[in-house]
mmCIF file of C-alpha atoms in Angstrom:
data_model
loop_
_atom_site.group_PDB
_atom_site.id
_atom_site.type_symbol
_atom_site.label_atom_id
_atom_site.label_comp_id
_atom_site.label_asym_id
_atom_site.label_seq_id
_atom_site.Cartn_x
_atom_site.Cartn_y
_atom_site.Cartn_z
ATOM 1 C CA GLU A 1 107.246 91.890 133.966
ATOM 2 C CA VAL A 2 109.456 91.008 130.847
ATOM 3 C CA GLN A 3 112.507 93.194 130.478
ATOM 4 C CA LEU A 4 115.126 93.114 127.717
ATOM 5 C CA VAL A 5 118.274 95.065 128.221
ATOM 6 C CA GLU A 6 120.747 95.489 125.277
ATOM 7 C CA SER A 7 124.342 96.426 126.020
ATOM 8 C CA GLY A 8 127.676 96.524 124.194
ATOM 9 C CA GLY A 9 126.945 99.128 121.569
ATOM 10 C CA GLY A 10 129.328 102.056 121.081
ATOM 11 C CA LEU A 11 131.745 103.540 118.641
ATOM 12 C CA ALA A 12 133.763 101.244 116.338
ATOM 13 C CA GLN A 13 136.000 101.862 113.301
ATOM 14 C CA ALA A 14 135.225 100.397 109.792
ATOM 15 C CA GLY A 15 136.456 96.826 109.941
ATOM 16 C CA GLY A 16 136.156 96.601 113.625
ATOM 17 C CA SER A 17 133.888 94.466 115.798
ATOM 18 C CA LEU A 18 131.427 94.699 118.527
ATOM 19 C CA ARG A 19 129.563 92.258 120.626
ATOM 20 C CA LEU A 20 126.020 93.046 121.671
ATOM 21 C CA SER A 21 124.263 91.366 124.548
ATOM 22 C CA CYS A 22 120.545 91.132 125.244
ATOM 23 C CA ALA A 23 119.776 90.176 128.891
ATOM 24 C CA ALA A 24 116.277 89.030 129.591
ATOM 25 C CA SER A 25 114.348 88.994 132.847
ATOM 26 C CA GLY A 26 110.945 87.676 133.478
ATOM 27 C CA PHE A 27 111.203 85.822 130.257
ATOM 28 C CA THR A 28 111.837 81.988 129.966
ATOM 29 C CA PHE A 29 113.800 80.644 127.248
ATOM 30 C CA ASP A 30 111.606 77.626 126.727
ATOM 31 C CA ASP A 31 110.676 75.434 123.693
ATOM 32 C CA TYR A 32 108.626 77.902 121.843
ATOM 33 C CA ALA A 33 110.597 81.153 122.547
ATOM 34 C CA ILE A 34 112.476 83.025 119.801
ATOM 35 C CA ILE A 35 114.774 86.020 120.241
ATOM 36 C CA GLY A 36 115.667 88.415 117.398
ATOM 37 C CA TRP A 37 118.012 91.315 116.743
ATOM 38 C CA PHE A 38 116.800 94.299 114.802
ATOM 39 C CA ARG A 39 118.316 97.582 113.873
ATOM 40 C CA GLN A 40 116.992 101.002 112.777
ATOM 41 C CA ALA A 41 119.098 103.610 111.099
ATOM 42 C CA PRO A 42 118.006 107.288 111.073
ATOM 43 C CA GLY A 43 115.494 107.966 108.377
ATOM 44 C CA LYS A 44 115.175 104.135 107.679
ATOM 45 C CA GLU A 45 112.724 101.306 108.662
ATOM 46 C CA ARG A 46 113.525 98.911 111.224
ATOM 47 C CA GLU A 47 115.034 95.733 109.762
ATOM 48 C CA GLY A 48 115.503 92.275 111.145
ATOM 49 C CA ILE A 49 119.110 91.063 111.517
ATOM 50 C CA SER A 50 119.112 87.591 112.859
ATOM 51 C CA CYS A 51 117.020 85.370 115.212
ATOM 52 C CA ILE A 52 117.437 82.315 117.261
ATOM 53 C CA SER A 53 115.205 79.560 118.545
ATOM 54 C CA SER A 54 115.681 78.972 122.322
ATOM 55 C CA SER A 55 114.693 75.297 121.947
ATOM 56 C CA ASP A 56 117.513 74.149 119.676
ATOM 57 C CA ALA A 57 119.506 77.378 118.892
ATOM 58 C CA SER A 58 118.323 77.205 115.253
ATOM 59 C CA THR A 59 119.311 80.608 113.710
ATOM 60 C CA TYR A 60 118.421 82.685 110.705
ATOM 61 C CA TYR A 61 120.139 85.687 109.206
ATOM 62 C CA ALA A 62 119.042 88.431 106.943
ATOM 63 C CA GLY A 63 120.878 88.481 103.574
ATOM 64 C CA PHE A 64 122.856 91.587 104.327
ATOM 65 C CA VAL A 65 124.699 89.965 107.154
ATOM 66 C CA LYS A 66 126.707 87.868 104.801
ATOM 67 C CA GLY A 67 128.585 86.022 107.429
ATOM 68 C CA ARG A 68 129.666 89.155 109.365
ATOM 69 C CA PHE A 69 127.310 88.662 112.314
ATOM 70 C CA THR A 70 126.705 85.698 114.568
ATOM 71 C CA ILE A 71 123.820 85.162 116.997
ATOM 72 C CA SER A 72 124.209 82.911 119.990
ATOM 73 C CA SER A 73 122.474 82.318 123.076
ATOM 74 C CA ASP A 74 123.192 81.273 126.798
ATOM 75 C CA ASN A 75 119.867 80.005 128.041
ATOM 76 C CA ALA A 76 121.394 79.580 131.558
ATOM 77 C CA LYS A 77 122.104 83.416 131.658
ATOM 78 C CA ASN A 78 118.900 84.243 129.707
ATOM 79 C CA THR A 79 121.140 86.178 127.441
ATOM 80 C CA VAL A 80 121.409 86.394 123.738
ATOM 81 C CA TYR A 81 124.530 87.800 121.916
ATOM 82 C CA LEU A 82 125.180 89.326 118.533
ATOM 83 C CA GLU A 83 128.755 89.220 117.477
ATOM 84 C CA MET A 84 129.567 91.775 114.786
ATOM 85 C CA ILE A 85 132.779 91.829 112.649
ATOM 86 C CA SER A 86 133.904 93.530 109.717
ATOM 87 C CA LEU A 87 131.719 96.414 110.685
ATOM 88 C CA LYS A 88 130.787 99.030 108.051
ATOM 89 C CA PRO A 89 129.560 102.651 108.346
ATOM 90 C CA GLU A 90 126.233 101.410 107.030
ATOM 91 C CA ASP A 91 125.910 99.322 110.147
ATOM 92 C CA THR A 92 125.368 102.493 112.136
ATOM 93 C CA ALA A 93 121.906 102.187 113.870
ATOM 94 C CA VAL A 94 120.035 101.625 117.045
ATOM 95 C CA TYR A 95 120.132 97.811 117.693
ATOM 96 C CA TYR A 96 117.249 96.245 119.370
ATOM 97 C CA CYS A 97 116.595 92.808 120.671
ATOM 98 C CA ALA A 98 113.034 91.379 120.805
ATOM 99 C CA ALA A 99 111.478 88.272 122.048
ATOM 100 C CA VAL A 100 108.298 86.319 122.048
ATOM 101 C CA ASP A 101 107.594 83.285 124.211
ATOM 102 C CA GLU A 102 105.279 81.365 121.998
ATOM 103 C CA TYR A 103 106.237 81.027 118.371
ATOM 104 C CA TYR A 104 104.667 78.401 116.333
ATOM 105 C CA SER A 105 105.841 78.003 112.790
ATOM 106 C CA ASP A 106 107.720 75.648 110.550
ATOM 107 C CA LEU A 107 110.459 78.254 110.537
ATOM 108 C CA PRO A 108 113.157 78.098 113.276
ATOM 109 C CA CYS A 109 112.473 81.831 114.026
ATOM 110 C CA ASP A 110 111.575 85.009 112.338
ATOM 111 C CA LEU A 111 112.678 88.455 111.304
ATOM 112 C CA ARG A 112 109.333 89.984 110.937
ATOM 113 C CA SER A 113 109.095 92.478 113.869
ATOM 114 C CA ASP A 114 105.298 91.928 114.128
ATOM 115 C CA GLU A 115 106.004 88.488 115.457
ATOM 116 C CA TYR A 116 107.616 89.665 118.531
ATOM 117 C CA GLU A 117 105.976 90.806 121.839
ATOM 118 C CA TYR A 118 108.773 92.171 123.939
ATOM 119 C CA TRP A 119 111.421 94.739 122.910
ATOM 120 C CA GLY A 120 114.377 96.234 124.495
ATOM 121 C CA GLN A 121 115.338 99.910 124.586
ATOM 122 C CA GLY A 122 117.964 99.712 122.075
ATOM 123 C CA THR A 123 121.747 100.306 121.931
ATOM 124 C CA GLN A 124 123.533 102.631 119.581
ATOM 125 C CA VAL A 125 126.118 101.434 117.358
ATOM 126 C CA THR A 126 128.159 103.842 115.473
ATOM 127 C CA VAL A 127 130.712 102.796 112.843
ATOM 128 C CA SER A 128 133.172 105.444 111.637
ATOM 129 C CA SER A 129 134.841 105.364 108.353
#
């Protein structure tokens, strides 16, 4: 059984930083796997933030990230991280990680949620002004 467990969320002040972790079990970070971070704010649709390819650590970011977020992975620990700096109140949302073990595309990874098979339960990030 695949499980994704997010952690590291919490309350931060505007301009602050948080580091989210996504620990995977029952999931192999092999050549065709990708892992993504998504978020959903109250009353809004879920949006993709960033993703990473487990084979070569290629990454992709949504435009709104603008250099504030960094995704990374530690395949030995089956963990993916999302480092967030310069947080803004509009970053307040539930943050989810997602994974799929067989992703075939010319793209390194994907921010479309339909491409992902496994999802974590989410971690709340609240940024105060």
